[in-house]
Every structure is written in structure tokens, then in C-alpha cells.
């Protein structure tokens, strides 16, 4: 498809388990973002990639969270030792990555993570 | 830490009425965006405002950026059921690529 694709759309896991969430951005978009949206809240920034490198990871809540984008396209958000508080919708967005600002972000539909 | 506060958090009105939602901060932003999000989907960009005092219109929606670039408003004229959704404002700073989102205004337009 032409939009940002995220898989899985839903993930239910048990406390303490490891989870991977995948994002396939719009072709040609060099910038990729991960946000987390808890129920009733706006999205919260986690990490931003420009190409293959994490240009800003200041939003990652702790060292259980890690993200990669090895070839500058698909990205994976990895969560170790999941906790119930990690339950949220994880949104991925991509943009052209133009200098000087965020430009228009194109969001995927999100991956809903539920930690039991 | 920069914060954006939106008000009201919930708004339910009848079709045909006008409404305004607000997005306020104590911090200055270089630009501000408004998004609309529907259940099960990601936010979709409506508009970007970059100049203090700027007003942009998108059909029945009017967006304004405050003179001091600390606040913004969204006014909808003659609301329709299709306007129902979560409206999010998001601020950005020059050179920074991350957006700071407000908590959203959940708007319901009743037929």
C-alpha cells in the first residue's frame, strides 16, 4: 500500500515477555518516528530516525525500549521485560525529513499492545 | 518540558452549531499543527501554522496561531456529524523533528 504499515495491529502479551513492533514507512520517506498513545491521551514522542541513525531517542522511557532501522526503511521497536504500564497504542509515522521542521507526518494505524 | 493543554477535553454538540477548541502553552513554538484522529486510525494532518497571528481556513474550519506563538484555536462553523473525532494540536521547535502533542479534544457532533 501507499501508506505507513504497522504490524501487528494488536498484540496481547504477558508481563515480562519480549515484544517487537514493526513499521514499514512510505517509500522515499527518510524520517521515521515512533510515538506512544495511552488511552485518552495525545501521542507521546519516543524516538526519531533520519535514515538509519536514531537522531533523537530522548523519548524512550527506559532501557527496556529500543528501536532499530538497519537499512533506512523498515523499523522495529523492541520492548523487553514488558510491564502492564507499557500497554498503549504504538504509532509509527514517516515524513520526507526536510530540514527546518517536522513537515507533514504520515501516521500508521498503530499497534495496540496489551500487557496482562 | 514543553506542554500543550487542550480545552475542552470533551465536547458534544448538535449538527449545525459552531464551536471553538483551544490549545494553550506557556512555551513558544516555531510552528503548530492540528491533526484529526478517528478510532483505530492514526492522526491525519489538517493544517500547519508558522507565523504569529496567522489564520488559515480549510472549508468550515478556521485555525489561528496566537501572536506570541504560544497558543492556537480551531473554530468549526456549522458542524456536521462527519466532523466527529479526536482533534490534536502539536507543537514543534525550529530544527527539532519531534512534535509535542496536546491530550486532544474529543468532539461529537450529533445529527
JSON list of C-alpha atoms in Angstrom, two decimals:
[
{"chain": "A", "resi": 1, "resn": "UNK", "atom": "CA", "xyz": [0.00, 0.00, 0.00]},
{"chain": "A", "resi": 2, "resn": "UNK", "atom": "CA", "xyz": [0.93, 3.64, -0.22]},
{"chain": "A", "resi": 3, "resn": "UNK", "atom": "CA", "xyz": [0.64, 4.45, 3.46]},
{"chain": "A", "resi": 4, "resn": "UNK", "atom": "CA", "xyz": [2.59, 3.63, 6.62]},
{"chain": "A", "resi": 5, "resn": "UNK", "atom": "CA", "xyz": [2.07, 0.00, 7.54]},
{"chain": "A", "resi": 6, "resn": "UNK", "atom": "CA", "xyz": [2.35, -1.31, 11.10]},
{"chain": "A", "resi": 7, "resn": "UNK", "atom": "CA", "xyz": [2.28, -4.90, 12.30]},
{"chain": "A", "resi": 8, "resn": "UNK", "atom": "CA", "xyz": [0.86, -6.44, 14.32]},
{"chain": "A", "resi": 9, "resn": "UNK", "atom": "CA", "xyz": [-2.27, -4.35, 14.66]},
{"chain": "A", "resi": 10, "resn": "UNK", "atom": "CA", "xyz": [-2.93, -5.98, 18.03]},
{"chain": "A", "resi": 11, "resn": "UNK", "atom": "CA", "xyz": [-0.60, -7.74, 20.41]},
{"chain": "A", "resi": 12, "resn": "UNK", "atom": "CA", "xyz": [-1.51, -9.27, 23.74]},
{"chain": "A", "resi": 13, "resn": "UNK", "atom": "CA", "xyz": [1.37, -10.46, 25.87]},
{"chain": "A", "resi": 14, "resn": "UNK", "atom": "CA", "xyz": [2.14, -11.38, 29.44]},
{"chain": "A", "resi": 15, "resn": "UNK", "atom": "CA", "xyz": [4.14, -9.29, 31.86]},
{"chain": "A", "resi": 16, "resn": "UNK", "atom": "CA", "xyz": [7.84, -9.95, 31.47]},
{"chain": "A", "resi": 17, "resn": "UNK", "atom": "CA", "xyz": [7.72, -11.04, 27.84]},
{"chain": "A", "resi": 18, "resn": "UNK", "atom": "CA", "xyz": [9.62, -9.54, 24.89]},
{"chain": "A", "resi": 19, "resn": "UNK", "atom": "CA", "xyz": [7.73, -7.75, 22.11]},
{"chain": "A", "resi": 20, "resn": "UNK", "atom": "CA", "xyz": [8.66, -6.46, 18.66]},
{"chain": "A", "resi": 21, "resn": "UNK", "atom": "CA", "xyz": [6.55, -3.98, 16.73]},
{"chain": "A", "resi": 22, "resn": "UNK", "atom": "CA", "xyz": [7.26, -3.34, 13.05]},
{"chain": "A", "resi": 23, "resn": "UNK", "atom": "CA", "xyz": [6.81, -0.23, 10.93]},
{"chain": "A", "resi": 24, "resn": "UNK", "atom": "CA", "xyz": [7.06, -0.01, 7.15]},
{"chain": "A", "resi": 25, "resn": "UNK", "atom": "CA", "xyz": [7.15, 3.70, 6.18]},
{"chain": "A", "resi": 26, "resn": "UNK", "atom": "CA", "xyz": [6.09, 5.38, 2.97]},
{"chain": "A", "resi": 27, "resn": "UNK", "atom": "CA", "xyz": [8.63, 4.70, 0.24]},
{"chain": "A", "resi": 28, "resn": "UNK", "atom": "CA", "xyz": [11.14, 7.52, -0.07]},
{"chain": "A", "resi": 29, "resn": "UNK", "atom": "CA", "xyz": [10.50, 8.96, 3.38]},
{"chain": "A", "resi": 30, "resn": "UNK", "atom": "CA", "xyz": [13.81, 9.35, 5.15]},
{"chain": "A", "resi": 31, "resn": "UNK", "atom": "CA", "xyz": [12.41, 10.33, 8.54]},
{"chain": "A", "resi": 32, "resn": "UNK", "atom": "CA", "xyz": [10.65, 7.82, 10.77]},
{"chain": "A", "resi": 33, "resn": "UNK", "atom": "CA", "xyz": [9.10, 8.41, 14.19]},
{"chain": "A", "resi": 34, "resn": "UNK", "atom": "CA", "xyz": [7.71, 6.28, 16.95]},
{"chain": "A", "resi": 35, "resn": "UNK", "atom": "CA", "xyz": [5.06, 7.68, 19.29]},
{"chain": "A", "resi": 36, "resn": "UNK", "atom": "CA", "xyz": [3.10, 6.05, 22.10]},
{"chain": "A", "resi": 37, "resn": "UNK", "atom": "CA", "xyz": [-0.53, 6.93, 22.78]},
{"chain": "A", "resi": 38, "resn": "UNK", "atom": "CA", "xyz": [-2.12, 5.91, 26.04]},
{"chain": "A", "resi": 39, "resn": "UNK", "atom": "CA", "xyz": [-5.88, 5.80, 26.44]},
{"chain": "A", "resi": 40, "resn": "UNK", "atom": "CA", "xyz": [-7.37, 9.28, 26.46]},
{"chain": "A", "resi": 41, "resn": "UNK", "atom": "CA", "xyz": [-4.05, 10.98, 25.77]},
{"chain": "A", "resi": 42, "resn": "UNK", "atom": "CA", "xyz": [-2.25, 12.51, 22.84]},
{"chain": "A", "resi": 43, "resn": "UNK", "atom": "CA", "xyz": [0.72, 10.78, 21.24]},
{"chain": "A", "resi": 44, "resn": "UNK", "atom": "CA", "xyz": [3.98, 10.95, 23.19]},
{"chain": "A", "resi": 45, "resn": "UNK", "atom": "CA", "xyz": [7.28, 11.08, 21.29]},
{"chain": "A", "resi": 46, "resn": "UNK", "atom": "CA", "xyz": [9.60, 8.11, 21.69]},
{"chain": "A", "resi": 47, "resn": "UNK", "atom": "CA", "xyz": [12.29, 8.19, 19.00]},
{"chain": "A", "resi": 48, "resn": "UNK", "atom": "CA", "xyz": [13.12, 9.70, 15.62]},
{"chain": "A", "resi": 49, "resn": "UNK", "atom": "CA", "xyz": [15.28, 8.24, 12.84]},
{"chain": "A", "resi": 50, "resn": "UNK", "atom": "CA", "xyz": [16.85, 10.13, 9.96]},
{"chain": "A", "resi": 51, "resn": "UNK", "atom": "CA", "xyz": [17.96, 7.39, 7.62]},
{"chain": "A", "resi": 52, "resn": "UNK", "atom": "CA", "xyz": [19.49, 4.54, 9.59]},
{"chain": "A", "resi": 53, "resn": "UNK", "atom": "CA", "xyz": [20.51, 6.50, 12.64]},
{"chain": "A", "resi": 54, "resn": "UNK", "atom": "CA", "xyz": [18.48, 7.41, 15.70]},
{"chain": "A", "resi": 55, "resn": "UNK", "atom": "CA", "xyz": [18.74, 11.20, 15.62]},
{"chain": "A", "resi": 56, "resn": "UNK", "atom": "CA", "xyz": [16.72, 11.71, 18.80]},
{"chain": "A", "resi": 57, "resn": "UNK", "atom": "CA", "xyz": [15.86, 8.94, 21.28]},
{"chain": "A", "resi": 58, "resn": "UNK", "atom": "CA", "xyz": [15.11, 11.26, 24.19]},
{"chain": "A", "resi": 59, "resn": "UNK", "atom": "CA", "xyz": [11.54, 9.99, 24.50]},
{"chain": "A", "resi": 60, "resn": "UNK", "atom": "CA", "xyz": [12.37, 6.35, 25.19]},
{"chain": "A", "resi": 61, "resn": "UNK", "atom": "CA", "xyz": [11.15, 5.84, 28.78]},
{"chain": "A", "resi": 62, "resn": "UNK", "atom": "CA", "xyz": [13.91, 3.47, 29.92]},
{"chain": "A", "resi": 63, "resn": "UNK", "atom": "CA", "xyz": [16.44, 0.93, 28.68]},
{"chain": "A", "resi": 64, "resn": "UNK", "atom": "CA", "xyz": [13.78, -1.73, 28.14]},
{"chain": "A", "resi": 65, "resn": "UNK", "atom": "CA", "xyz": [12.83, 0.13, 24.97]},
{"chain": "A", "resi": 66, "resn": "UNK", "atom": "CA", "xyz": [15.00, 0.00, 21.87]},
{"chain": "A", "resi": 67, "resn": "UNK", "atom": "CA", "xyz": [14.40, 0.71, 18.19]},
{"chain": "A", "resi": 68, "resn": "UNK", "atom": "CA", "xyz": [16.35, -0.01, 15.03]},
{"chain": "A", "resi": 69, "resn": "UNK", "atom": "CA", "xyz": [16.18, 0.92, 11.37]},
{"chain": "A", "resi": 70, "resn": "UNK", "atom": "CA", "xyz": [19.09, -1.00, 9.87]},
{"chain": "A", "resi": 71, "resn": "UNK", "atom": "CA", "xyz": [18.53, -0.25, 6.18]},
{"chain": "A", "resi": 72, "resn": "UNK", "atom": "CA", "xyz": [16.87, 3.15, 6.49]},
{"chain": "A", "resi": 73, "resn": "UNK", "atom": "CA", "xyz": [13.42, 1.85, 5.70]},
{"chain": "A", "resi": 74, "resn": "UNK", "atom": "CA", "xyz": [11.60, -0.63, 7.96]},
{"chain": "A", "resi": 75, "resn": "UNK", "atom": "CA", "xyz": [11.92, -0.01, 11.68]},
{"chain": "A", "resi": 76, "resn": "UNK", "atom": "CA", "xyz": [11.36, -2.29, 14.65]},
{"chain": "A", "resi": 77, "resn": "UNK", "atom": "CA", "xyz": [10.51, -1.12, 18.15]},
{"chain": "A", "resi": 78, "resn": "UNK", "atom": "CA", "xyz": [11.64, -3.66, 20.73]},
{"chain": "A", "resi": 79, "resn": "UNK", "atom": "CA", "xyz": [10.35, -3.82, 24.29]},
{"chain": "A", "resi": 80, "resn": "UNK", "atom": "CA", "xyz": [12.00, -6.13, 26.81]},
{"chain": "A", "resi": 81, "resn": "UNK", "atom": "CA", "xyz": [10.51, -7.40, 30.06]},
{"chain": "A", "resi": 82, "resn": "UNK", "atom": "CA", "xyz": [7.15, -5.81, 29.32]},
{"chain": "A", "resi": 83, "resn": "UNK", "atom": "CA", "xyz": [5.18, -4.22, 32.14]},
{"chain": "A", "resi": 84, "resn": "UNK", "atom": "CA", "xyz": [1.45, -3.52, 32.41]},
{"chain": "A", "resi": 85, "resn": "UNK", "atom": "CA", "xyz": [2.21, 0.19, 32.12]},
{"chain": "A", "resi": 86, "resn": "UNK", "atom": "CA", "xyz": [3.58, -0.41, 28.63]},
{"chain": "A", "resi": 87, "resn": "UNK", "atom": "CA", "xyz": [0.04, -1.06, 27.40]},
{"chain": "A", "resi": 88, "resn": "UNK", "atom": "CA", "xyz": [-0.76, 1.57, 24.77]},
{"chain": "A", "resi": 89, "resn": "UNK", "atom": "CA", "xyz": [-1.09, 2.14, 21.05]},
{"chain": "A", "resi": 90, "resn": "UNK", "atom": "CA", "xyz": [2.33, 2.48, 19.45]},
{"chain": "A", "resi": 91, "resn": "UNK", "atom": "CA", "xyz": [2.16, 4.77, 16.45]},
{"chain": "A", "resi": 92, "resn": "UNK", "atom": "CA", "xyz": [4.72, 4.98, 13.69]},
{"chain": "A", "resi": 93, "resn": "UNK", "atom": "CA", "xyz": [4.94, 7.95, 11.35]},
{"chain": "A", "resi": 94, "resn": "UNK", "atom": "CA", "xyz": [7.14, 8.89, 8.43]},
{"chain": "A", "resi": 95, "resn": "UNK", "atom": "CA", "xyz": [7.92, 12.11, 6.62]},
{"chain": "A", "resi": 96, "resn": "UNK", "atom": "CA", "xyz": [10.14, 13.45, 3.88]},
{"chain": "A", "resi": 97, "resn": "UNK", "atom": "CA", "xyz": [12.55, 14.60, 6.56]},
{"chain": "A", "resi": 98, "resn": "UNK", "atom": "CA", "xyz": [13.07, 18.08, 5.18]},
{"chain": "A", "resi": 99, "resn": "UNK", "atom": "CA", "xyz": [15.40, 20.32, 7.11]},
{"chain": "A", "resi": 100, "resn": "UNK", "atom": "CA", "xyz": [13.96, 23.07, 9.27]},
{"chain": "A", "resi": 101, "resn": "UNK", "atom": "CA", "xyz": [10.98, 21.36, 10.78]},
{"chain": "A", "resi": 102, "resn": "UNK", "atom": "CA", "xyz": [8.77, 18.36, 11.06]},
{"chain": "A", "resi": 103, "resn": "UNK", "atom": "CA", "xyz": [6.79, 18.88, 7.89]},
{"chain": "A", "resi": 104, "resn": "UNK", "atom": "CA", "xyz": [3.79, 16.62, 7.48]},
{"chain": "A", "resi": 105, "resn": "UNK", "atom": "CA", "xyz": [3.87, 13.38, 9.41]},
{"chain": "A", "resi": 106, "resn": "UNK", "atom": "CA", "xyz": [2.00, 10.42, 7.92]},
{"chain": "A", "resi": 107, "resn": "UNK", "atom": "CA", "xyz": [0.89, 8.04, 10.65]},
{"chain": "A", "resi": 108, "resn": "UNK", "atom": "CA", "xyz": [0.15, 4.36, 10.51]},
{"chain": "A", "resi": 109, "resn": "UNK", "atom": "CA", "xyz": [-2.89, 2.87, 12.21]},
{"chain": "A", "resi": 110, "resn": "UNK", "atom": "CA", "xyz": [-0.82, 1.83, 15.19]},
{"chain": "A", "resi": 111, "resn": "UNK", "atom": "CA", "xyz": [-0.05, -1.37, 17.06]},
{"chain": "A", "resi": 112, "resn": "UNK", "atom": "CA", "xyz": [-2.20, -1.84, 20.14]},
{"chain": "A", "resi": 113, "resn": "UNK", "atom": "CA", "xyz": [-0.14, -3.52, 22.86]},
{"chain": "A", "resi": 114, "resn": "UNK", "atom": "CA", "xyz": [-1.84, -5.05, 25.86]},
{"chain": "A", "resi": 115, "resn": "UNK", "atom": "CA", "xyz": [0.31, -6.42, 28.67]},
{"chain": "A", "resi": 116, "resn": "UNK", "atom": "CA", "xyz": [-1.58, -8.71, 31.02]},
{"chain": "B", "resi": 1, "resn": "UNK", "atom": "CA", "xyz": [9.34, 20.38, 29.49]},
{"chain": "B", "resi": 2, "resn": "UNK", "atom": "CA", "xyz": [7.01, 21.89, 26.94]},
{"chain": "B", "resi": 3, "resn": "UNK", "atom": "CA", "xyz": [3.34, 21.11, 27.41]},
{"chain": "B", "resi": 4, "resn": "UNK", "atom": "CA", "xyz": [0.25, 21.80, 25.35]},
{"chain": "B", "resi": 5, "resn": "UNK", "atom": "CA", "xyz": [-3.11, 21.86, 27.06]},
{"chain": "B", "resi": 6, "resn": "UNK", "atom": "CA", "xyz": [-6.28, 21.50, 25.07]},
{"chain": "B", "resi": 7, "resn": "UNK", "atom": "CA", "xyz": [-9.75, 22.56, 26.13]},
{"chain": "B", "resi": 8, "resn": "UNK", "atom": "CA", "xyz": [-12.33, 21.38, 26.36]},
{"chain": "B", "resi": 9, "resn": "UNK", "atom": "CA", "xyz": [-11.30, 17.72, 26.61]},
{"chain": "B", "resi": 10, "resn": "UNK", "atom": "CA", "xyz": [-14.79, 16.61, 25.55]},
{"chain": "B", "resi": 11, "resn": "UNK", "atom": "CA", "xyz": [-17.41, 18.46, 23.52]},
{"chain": "B", "resi": 12, "resn": "UNK", "atom": "CA", "xyz": [-20.76, 17.17, 22.31]},
{"chain": "B", "resi": 13, "resn": "UNK", "atom": "CA", "xyz": [-22.96, 19.47, 20.26]},
{"chain": "B", "resi": 14, "resn": "UNK", "atom": "CA", "xyz": [-25.77, 19.35, 17.74]},
{"chain": "B", "resi": 15, "resn": "UNK", "atom": "CA", "xyz": [-25.30, 19.42, 14.00]},
{"chain": "B", "resi": 16, "resn": "UNK", "atom": "CA", "xyz": [-25.26, 22.97, 12.66]},
{"chain": "B", "resi": 17, "resn": "UNK", "atom": "CA", "xyz": [-23.77, 24.60, 15.76]},
{"chain": "B", "resi": 18, "resn": "UNK", "atom": "CA", "xyz": [-20.44, 26.43, 15.85]},
{"chain": "B", "resi": 19, "resn": "UNK", "atom": "CA", "xyz": [-17.61, 25.52, 18.20]},
{"chain": "B", "resi": 20, "resn": "UNK", "atom": "CA", "xyz": [-14.10, 26.53, 19.17]},
{"chain": "B", "resi": 21, "resn": "UNK", "atom": "CA", "xyz": [-11.40, 24.38, 20.74]},
{"chain": "B", "resi": 22, "resn": "UNK", "atom": "CA", "xyz": [-8.26, 25.75, 22.28]},
{"chain": "B", "resi": 23, "resn": "UNK", "atom": "CA", "xyz": [-4.63, 24.73, 22.54]},
{"chain": "B", "resi": 24, "resn": "UNK", "atom": "CA", "xyz": [-2.50, 26.61, 25.08]},
{"chain": "B", "resi": 25, "resn": "UNK", "atom": "CA", "xyz": [1.07, 26.54, 26.30]},
{"chain": "B", "resi": 26, "resn": "UNK", "atom": "CA", "xyz": [3.43, 28.62, 28.38]},
{"chain": "B", "resi": 27, "resn": "UNK", "atom": "CA", "xyz": [6.14, 27.85, 25.81]},
{"chain": "B", "resi": 28, "resn": "UNK", "atom": "CA", "xyz": [6.77, 29.36, 22.39]},
{"chain": "B", "resi": 29, "resn": "UNK", "atom": "CA", "xyz": [6.65, 27.05, 19.39]},
{"chain": "B", "resi": 30, "resn": "UNK", "atom": "CA", "xyz": [8.05, 27.73, 15.93]},
{"chain": "B", "resi": 31, "resn": "UNK", "atom": "CA", "xyz": [5.09, 26.01, 14.34]},
{"chain": "B", "resi": 32, "resn": "UNK", "atom": "CA", "xyz": [1.90, 24.33, 15.38]},
{"chain": "B", "resi": 33, "resn": "UNK", "atom": "CA", "xyz": [-0.08, 21.60, 13.68]},
{"chain": "B", "resi": 34, "resn": "UNK", "atom": "CA", "xyz": [-3.63, 20.34, 14.08]},
{"chain": "B", "resi": 35, "resn": "UNK", "atom": "CA", "xyz": [-4.47, 16.69, 13.48]},
{"chain": "B", "resi": 36, "resn": "UNK", "atom": "CA", "xyz": [-7.72, 14.75, 13.49]},
{"chain": "B", "resi": 37, "resn": "UNK", "atom": "CA", "xyz": [-7.78, 11.15, 14.64]},
{"chain": "B", "resi": 38, "resn": "UNK", "atom": "CA", "xyz": [-10.60, 8.66, 14.23]},
{"chain": "B", "resi": 39, "resn": "UNK", "atom": "CA", "xyz": [-10.94, 5.43, 16.24]},
{"chain": "B", "resi": 40, "resn": "UNK", "atom": "CA", "xyz": [-8.48, 2.75, 15.19]},
{"chain": "B", "resi": 41, "resn": "UNK", "atom": "CA", "xyz": [-6.54, 5.10, 12.94]},
{"chain": "B", "resi": 42, "resn": "UNK", "atom": "CA", "xyz": [-3.51, 7.31, 13.17]},
{"chain": "B", "resi": 43, "resn": "UNK", "atom": "CA", "xyz": [-3.75, 11.11, 13.29]},
{"chain": "B", "resi": 44, "resn": "UNK", "atom": "CA", "xyz": [-4.17, 12.91, 9.97]},
{"chain": "B", "resi": 45, "resn": "UNK", "atom": "CA", "xyz": [-2.72, 16.39, 9.46]},
{"chain": "B", "resi": 46, "resn": "UNK", "atom": "CA", "xyz": [-5.25, 19.18, 8.94]},
{"chain": "B", "resi": 47, "resn": "UNK", "atom": "CA", "xyz": [-3.06, 22.28, 8.94]},
{"chain": "B", "resi": 48, "resn": "UNK", "atom": "CA", "xyz": [0.30, 23.77, 9.90]},
{"chain": "B", "resi": 49, "resn": "UNK", "atom": "CA", "xyz": [0.60, 27.36, 11.14]},
{"chain": "B", "resi": 50, "resn": "UNK", "atom": "CA", "xyz": [4.01, 29.01, 11.45]},
{"chain": "B", "resi": 51, "resn": "UNK", "atom": "CA", "xyz": [3.58, 32.78, 11.84]},
{"chain": "B", "resi": 52, "resn": "UNK", "atom": "CA", "xyz": [2.26, 34.51, 14.94]},
{"chain": "B", "resi": 53, "resn": "UNK", "atom": "CA", "xyz": [-1.26, 35.75, 14.25]},
{"chain": "B", "resi": 54, "resn": "UNK", "atom": "CA", "xyz": [-1.64, 33.52, 11.22]},
{"chain": "B", "resi": 55, "resn": "UNK", "atom": "CA", "xyz": [-5.14, 32.43, 10.24]},
{"chain": "B", "resi": 56, "resn": "UNK", "atom": "CA", "xyz": [-5.81, 29.52, 7.92]},
{"chain": "B", "resi": 57, "resn": "UNK", "atom": "CA", "xyz": [-9.13, 28.31, 6.63]},
{"chain": "B", "resi": 58, "resn": "UNK", "atom": "CA", "xyz": [-9.98, 24.80, 5.49]},
{"chain": "B", "resi": 59, "resn": "UNK", "atom": "CA", "xyz": [-13.61, 24.80, 4.32]},
{"chain": "B", "resi": 60, "resn": "UNK", "atom": "CA", "xyz": [-15.64, 25.22, 7.54]},
{"chain": "B", "resi": 61, "resn": "UNK", "atom": "CA", "xyz": [-12.56, 25.00, 9.78]},
{"chain": "B", "resi": 62, "resn": "UNK", "atom": "CA", "xyz": [-10.60, 28.12, 10.79]},
{"chain": "B", "resi": 63, "resn": "UNK", "atom": "CA", "xyz": [-7.25, 27.80, 12.54]},
{"chain": "B", "resi": 64, "resn": "UNK", "atom": "CA", "xyz": [-5.43, 30.64, 14.28]},
{"chain": "B", "resi": 65, "resn": "UNK", "atom": "CA", "xyz": [-1.94, 30.80, 15.74]},
{"chain": "B", "resi": 66, "resn": "UNK", "atom": "CA", "xyz": [-1.56, 33.22, 18.63]},
{"chain": "B", "resi": 67, "resn": "UNK", "atom": "CA", "xyz": [0.52, 36.36, 18.19]},
{"chain": "B", "resi": 68, "resn": "UNK", "atom": "CA", "xyz": [3.07, 35.10, 20.70]},
{"chain": "B", "resi": 69, "resn": "UNK", "atom": "CA", "xyz": [3.08, 31.61, 19.16]},
{"chain": "B", "resi": 70, "resn": "UNK", "atom": "CA", "xyz": [2.09, 30.04, 22.46]},
{"chain": "B", "resi": 71, "resn": "UNK", "atom": "CA", "xyz": [-1.50, 29.16, 21.67]},
{"chain": "B", "resi": 72, "resn": "UNK", "atom": "CA", "xyz": [-3.86, 28.23, 18.88]},
{"chain": "B", "resi": 73, "resn": "UNK", "atom": "CA", "xyz": [-7.55, 27.77, 18.25]},
{"chain": "B", "resi": 74, "resn": "UNK", "atom": "CA", "xyz": [-9.71, 25.75, 15.91]},
{"chain": "B", "resi": 75, "resn": "UNK", "atom": "CA", "xyz": [-13.14, 27.07, 15.04]},
{"chain": "B", "resi": 76, "resn": "UNK", "atom": "CA", "xyz": [-15.70, 24.93, 13.22]},
{"chain": "B", "resi": 77, "resn": "UNK", "atom": "CA", "xyz": [-18.70, 26.56, 11.61]},
{"chain": "B", "resi": 78, "resn": "UNK", "atom": "CA", "xyz": [-21.95, 24.66, 11.11]},
{"chain": "B", "resi": 79, "resn": "UNK", "atom": "CA", "xyz": [-20.57, 21.41, 12.50]},
{"chain": "B", "resi": 80, "resn": "UNK", "atom": "CA", "xyz": [-21.52, 18.19, 10.77]},
{"chain": "B", "resi": 81, "resn": "UNK", "atom": "CA", "xyz": [-21.52, 14.56, 12.04]},
{"chain": "B", "resi": 82, "resn": "UNK", "atom": "CA", "xyz": [-18.51, 13.91, 9.80]},
{"chain": "B", "resi": 83, "resn": "UNK", "atom": "CA", "xyz": [-16.51, 16.34, 11.96]},
{"chain": "B", "resi": 84, "resn": "UNK", "atom": "CA", "xyz": [-16.68, 13.88, 14.85]},
{"chain": "B", "resi": 85, "resn": "UNK", "atom": "CA", "xyz": [-13.26, 12.79, 16.03]},
{"chain": "B", "resi": 86, "resn": "UNK", "atom": "CA", "xyz": [-10.30, 13.49, 18.29]},
{"chain": "B", "resi": 87, "resn": "UNK", "atom": "CA", "xyz": [-8.63, 16.80, 17.48]},
{"chain": "B", "resi": 88, "resn": "UNK", "atom": "CA", "xyz": [-4.99, 17.07, 18.46]},
{"chain": "B", "resi": 89, "resn": "UNK", "atom": "CA", "xyz": [-2.71, 20.08, 18.43]},
{"chain": "B", "resi": 90, "resn": "UNK", "atom": "CA", "xyz": [1.03, 19.53, 18.21]},
{"chain": "B", "resi": 91, "resn": "UNK", "atom": "CA", "xyz": [3.88, 21.99, 18.57]},
{"chain": "B", "resi": 92, "resn": "UNK", "atom": "CA", "xyz": [7.34, 21.89, 17.05]},
{"chain": "B", "resi": 93, "resn": "UNK", "atom": "CA", "xyz": [10.52, 23.88, 17.53]},
{"chain": "B", "resi": 94, "resn": "UNK", "atom": "CA", "xyz": [12.80, 25.08, 14.76]},
{"chain": "B", "resi": 95, "resn": "UNK", "atom": "CA", "xyz": [15.29, 22.42, 13.83]},
{"chain": "B", "resi": 96, "resn": "UNK", "atom": "CA", "xyz": [13.74, 19.82, 16.10]},
{"chain": "B", "resi": 97, "resn": "UNK", "atom": "CA", "xyz": [11.96, 16.94, 14.49]},
{"chain": "B", "resi": 98, "resn": "UNK", "atom": "CA", "xyz": [9.73, 15.84, 17.35]},
{"chain": "B", "resi": 99, "resn": "UNK", "atom": "CA", "xyz": [6.22, 17.05, 18.00]},
{"chain": "B", "resi": 100, "resn": "UNK", "atom": "CA", "xyz": [4.75, 17.79, 21.41]},
{"chain": "B", "resi": 101, "resn": "UNK", "atom": "CA", "xyz": [1.07, 16.81, 21.37]},
{"chain": "B", "resi": 102, "resn": "UNK", "atom": "CA", "xyz": [-1.78, 18.05, 23.49]},
{"chain": "B", "resi": 103, "resn": "UNK", "atom": "CA", "xyz": [-4.08, 15.50, 25.10]},
{"chain": "B", "resi": 104, "resn": "UNK", "atom": "CA", "xyz": [-6.76, 16.14, 22.49]},
{"chain": "B", "resi": 105, "resn": "UNK", "atom": "CA", "xyz": [-10.34, 17.33, 22.31]},
{"chain": "B", "resi": 106, "resn": "UNK", "atom": "CA", "xyz": [-12.86, 14.58, 21.66]},
{"chain": "B", "resi": 107, "resn": "UNK", "atom": "CA", "xyz": [-15.62, 16.13, 19.55]},
{"chain": "B", "resi": 108, "resn": "UNK", "atom": "CA", "xyz": [-19.00, 14.52, 18.95]},
{"chain": "B", "resi": 109, "resn": "UNK", "atom": "CA", "xyz": [-21.49, 16.07, 16.54]},
{"chain": "B", "resi": 110, "resn": "UNK", "atom": "CA", "xyz": [-24.98, 14.71, 17.00]},
{"chain": "B", "resi": 111, "resn": "UNK", "atom": "CA", "xyz": [-27.34, 14.57, 13.99]}
]
